[in-house]
């Protein structure tokens, strides 16, 4: 699986084809629609320019994970200006709509829902959760003609309410994370 919808995900396609391995790419639709960098990339890029230590950058990112998308976007504008979310190169940019449509036509590529704004759904109200999920569902269906059946919950966060809304949107499988170290060797 690949999260977010970064343009550089296309680099994996030749490997997937060589080994005949299918993959699902979870797309945050607003970033594709608006050619918008992800907020954590903006924080990292701008704070590195200011010579801020990595530990301090990570702390700032953790704090922002507890906010809603509009609050984060306003924080970026206030901190770095109105063009802060404009990608600077292929590393921090999402697919364009046409690139994503072409990419998704490969039989080994499947697209999944990663919300509209990569919103951490447990930070949102019922109607906001529904909007985030539905917008991404509709965008991906309109782009490809295929309704996604999988969602990767941003940051791995979900709740019973998120699960219920996801199911009502036609999603059949949700991907999350369990943060822990996997020590080697695995016995």
PDB file of N, CA and C in Angstrom, residues 39-65 75 80:
ATOM      1  N   UNK A  39       0.731  19.134   4.574  1.00  0.00           N
ATOM      2  CA  UNK A  39       1.151  20.110   5.583  1.00  0.00           C
ATOM      3  C   UNK A  39       2.437  19.705   6.288  1.00  0.00           C
ATOM      4  N   UNK A  40       2.655  18.425   6.534  1.00  0.00           N
ATOM      5  CA  UNK A  40       3.866  17.991   7.241  1.00  0.00           C
ATOM      6  C   UNK A  40       5.106  18.228   6.386  1.00  0.00           C
ATOM      7  N   UNK A  41       4.957  18.148   5.051  1.00  0.00           N
ATOM      8  CA  UNK A  41       6.081  18.461   4.168  1.00  0.00           C
ATOM      9  C   UNK A  41       6.394  19.953   4.217  1.00  0.00           C
ATOM     10  N   UNK A  42       5.347  20.778   4.279  1.00  0.00           N
ATOM     11  CA  UNK A  42       5.539  22.224   4.360  1.00  0.00           C
ATOM     12  C   UNK A  42       6.269  22.573   5.652  1.00  0.00           C
ATOM     13  N   UNK A  43       5.812  22.025   6.760  1.00  0.00           N
ATOM     14  CA  UNK A  43       6.465  22.293   8.053  1.00  0.00           C
ATOM     15  C   UNK A  43       7.940  21.897   7.989  1.00  0.00           C
ATOM     16  N   UNK A  44       8.193  20.691   7.506  1.00  0.00           N
ATOM     17  CA  UNK A  44       9.578  20.211   7.434  1.00  0.00           C
ATOM     18  C   UNK A  44      10.420  21.126   6.539  1.00  0.00           C
ATOM     19  N   UNK A  45       9.933  21.383   5.334  1.00  0.00           N
ATOM     20  CA  UNK A  45      10.677  22.192   4.360  1.00  0.00           C
ATOM     21  C   UNK A  45      10.995  23.581   4.912  1.00  0.00           C
ATOM     22  N   UNK A  46       9.990  24.228   5.479  1.00  0.00           N
ATOM     23  CA  UNK A  46      10.177  25.600   5.950  1.00  0.00           C
ATOM     24  C   UNK A  46      11.015  25.670   7.226  1.00  0.00           C
ATOM     25  N   UNK A  47      10.818  24.721   8.119  1.00  0.00           N
ATOM     26  CA  UNK A  47      11.595  24.750   9.369  1.00  0.00           C
ATOM     27  C   UNK A  47      13.058  24.371   9.137  1.00  0.00           C
ATOM     28  N   UNK A  48      13.314  23.502   8.181  1.00  0.00           N
ATOM     29  CA  UNK A  48      14.705  23.179   7.834  1.00  0.00           C
ATOM     30  C   UNK A  48      15.412  24.427   7.313  1.00  0.00           C
ATOM     31  N   UNK A  49      14.702  25.223   6.502  1.00  0.00           N
ATOM     32  CA  UNK A  49      15.272  26.484   6.006  1.00  0.00           C
ATOM     33  C   UNK A  49      15.661  27.404   7.161  1.00  0.00           C
ATOM     34  N   UNK A  50      14.902  27.300   8.262  1.00  0.00           N
ATOM     35  CA  UNK A  50      15.159  28.143   9.439  1.00  0.00           C
ATOM     36  C   UNK A  50      16.171  27.509  10.395  1.00  0.00           C
ATOM     37  N   UNK A  51      16.751  26.381   9.991  1.00  0.00           N
ATOM     38  CA  UNK A  51      17.723  25.640  10.815  1.00  0.00           C
ATOM     39  C   UNK A  51      17.140  25.172  12.143  1.00  0.00           C
ATOM     40  N   UNK A  52      15.866  24.838  12.143  1.00  0.00           N
ATOM     41  CA  UNK A  52      15.209  24.304  13.335  1.00  0.00           C
ATOM     42  C   UNK A  52      15.603  22.828  13.471  1.00  0.00           C
ATOM     43  N   UNK A  53      15.971  22.382  14.670  1.00  0.00           N
ATOM     44  CA  UNK A  53      16.346  20.972  14.859  1.00  0.00           C
ATOM     45  C   UNK A  53      15.186  20.023  14.536  1.00  0.00           C
ATOM     46  N   UNK A  54      15.520  18.863  13.997  1.00  0.00           N
ATOM     47  CA  UNK A  54      14.530  17.883  13.583  1.00  0.00           C
ATOM     48  C   UNK A  54      13.591  17.494  14.727  1.00  0.00           C
ATOM     49  N   UNK A  55      14.109  17.348  15.914  1.00  0.00           N
ATOM     50  CA  UNK A  55      13.265  16.989  17.063  1.00  0.00           C
ATOM     51  C   UNK A  55      12.184  18.045  17.299  1.00  0.00           C
ATOM     52  N   UNK A  56      12.540  19.298  17.155  1.00  0.00           N
ATOM     53  CA  UNK A  56      11.576  20.381  17.346  1.00  0.00           C
ATOM     54  C   UNK A  56      10.540  20.391  16.203  1.00  0.00           C
ATOM     55  N   UNK A  57      10.977  20.090  14.987  1.00  0.00           N
ATOM     56  CA  UNK A  57      10.053  20.010  13.848  1.00  0.00           C
ATOM     57  C   UNK A  57       9.042  18.903  14.097  1.00  0.00           C
ATOM     58  N   UNK A  58       9.517  17.764  14.553  1.00  0.00           N
ATOM     59  CA  UNK A  58       8.612  16.636  14.814  1.00  0.00           C
ATOM     60  C   UNK A  58       7.601  16.970  15.901  1.00  0.00           C
ATOM     61  N   UNK A  59       8.021  17.688  16.918  1.00  0.00           N
ATOM     62  CA  UNK A  59       7.097  18.093  17.981  1.00  0.00           C
ATOM     63  C   UNK A  59       6.004  19.004  17.428  1.00  0.00           C
ATOM     64  N   UNK A  60       6.388  19.921  16.563  1.00  0.00           N
ATOM     65  CA  UNK A  60       5.405  20.816  15.940  1.00  0.00           C
ATOM     66  C   UNK A  60       4.411  20.010  15.103  1.00  0.00           C
ATOM     67  N   UNK A  61       4.897  19.024  14.368  1.00  0.00           N
ATOM     68  CA  UNK A  61       4.029  18.183  13.554  1.00  0.00           C
ATOM     69  C   UNK A  61       3.054  17.388  14.424  1.00  0.00           C
ATOM     70  N   UNK A  62       3.515  16.874  15.547  1.00  0.00           N
ATOM     71  CA  UNK A  62       2.645  16.113  16.453  1.00  0.00           C
ATOM     72  C   UNK A  62       1.541  17.017  17.006  1.00  0.00           C
ATOM     73  N   UNK A  63       1.874  18.225  17.366  1.00  0.00           N
ATOM     74  CA  UNK A  63       0.875  19.171  17.868  1.00  0.00           C
ATOM     75  C   UNK A  63      -0.193  19.428  16.800  1.00  0.00           C
ATOM     76  N   UNK A  64       0.234  19.599  15.556  1.00  0.00           N
ATOM     77  CA  UNK A  64      -0.707  19.896  14.474  1.00  0.00           C
ATOM     78  C   UNK A  64      -1.628  18.726  14.164  1.00  0.00           C
ATOM     79  N   UNK A  65      -1.205  17.510  14.460  1.00  0.00           N
ATOM     80  CA  UNK A  65      -2.058  16.344  14.206  1.00  0.00           C
ATOM     81  C   UNK A  65      -3.340  16.372  15.030  1.00  0.00           C
ATOM     82  N   UNK A  75      -2.653  27.936   9.952  1.00  0.00           N
ATOM     83  CA  UNK A  75      -1.353  27.969  10.624  1.00  0.00           C
ATOM     84  C   UNK A  75      -0.230  28.088   9.588  1.00  0.00           C
ATOM     85  N   UNK A  80       4.006  30.861   7.137  1.00  0.00           N
ATOM     86  CA  UNK A  80       4.889  30.822   5.968  1.00  0.00           C
ATOM     87  C   UNK A  80       4.354  31.556   4.743  1.00  0.00           C
TER      88      UNK A  80
END
